[in-house]
Amino acid sequence: MEKYFQQLIEQAVRTNDLLEKQAQVIENQKIVLKRQQETLQLIALRMERMEEIQQLMADILDRDLLSLLDQPLLLKPQVMAKLDIADSTYRAYVDEGKLQPMWLGKIDYYFPRDLNKILLASKGKRRS
């Protein structure tokens, strides 16, 4: 009988140790969950901020697009005259990607500022 009580005591001690370890695991899981909640809250705040920034960027782009509508457009003959180039040279520049027209049907259009950017980008480059 004494051996039986000894086994019960040992089993009770093991059960108690397991319960303590289980309690520690539960506490650790609570800490992990709390950190995850804090991280999720930070992510949510950052996402809100990103949405605000995206909205600001969309507003800026809309404003830029509206300002583009106020700009005059250059047609192919005007671009050729400004660059003092022939039609064959114009077509070669388009094929090479040096000039990048906008198209509506078969008509080439340019914004003057885009043409200026192309010219400024070529500034200081040597001719091949």
JSON list of C-alpha atoms in Angstrom, two decimals, residues 73 101-109:
[
{"chain": "A", "resi": 73, "resn": "LEU", "atom": "CA", "xyz": [-0.19, 70.08, -78.17]},
{"chain": "A", "resi": 101, "resn": "PRO", "atom": "CA", "xyz": [4.62, 60.53, -79.54]},
{"chain": "A", "resi": 102, "resn": "MET", "atom": "CA", "xyz": [1.12, 60.10, -78.23]},
{"chain": "A", "resi": 103, "resn": "TRP", "atom": "CA", "xyz": [-1.24, 58.82, -80.88]},
{"chain": "A", "resi": 104, "resn": "LEU", "atom": "CA", "xyz": [-4.86, 59.42, -81.61]},
{"chain": "A", "resi": 105, "resn": "GLY", "atom": "CA", "xyz": [-5.64, 57.63, -84.80]},
{"chain": "A", "resi": 106, "resn": "LYS", "atom": "CA", "xyz": [-2.71, 58.27, -87.11]},
{"chain": "A", "resi": 107, "resn": "ILE", "atom": "CA", "xyz": [-1.85, 61.69, -85.71]},
{"chain": "A", "resi": 108, "resn": "ASP", "atom": "CA", "xyz": [1.27, 62.14, -83.55]},
{"chain": "A", "resi": 109, "resn": "TYR", "atom": "CA", "xyz": [0.96, 64.52, -80.61]}
]
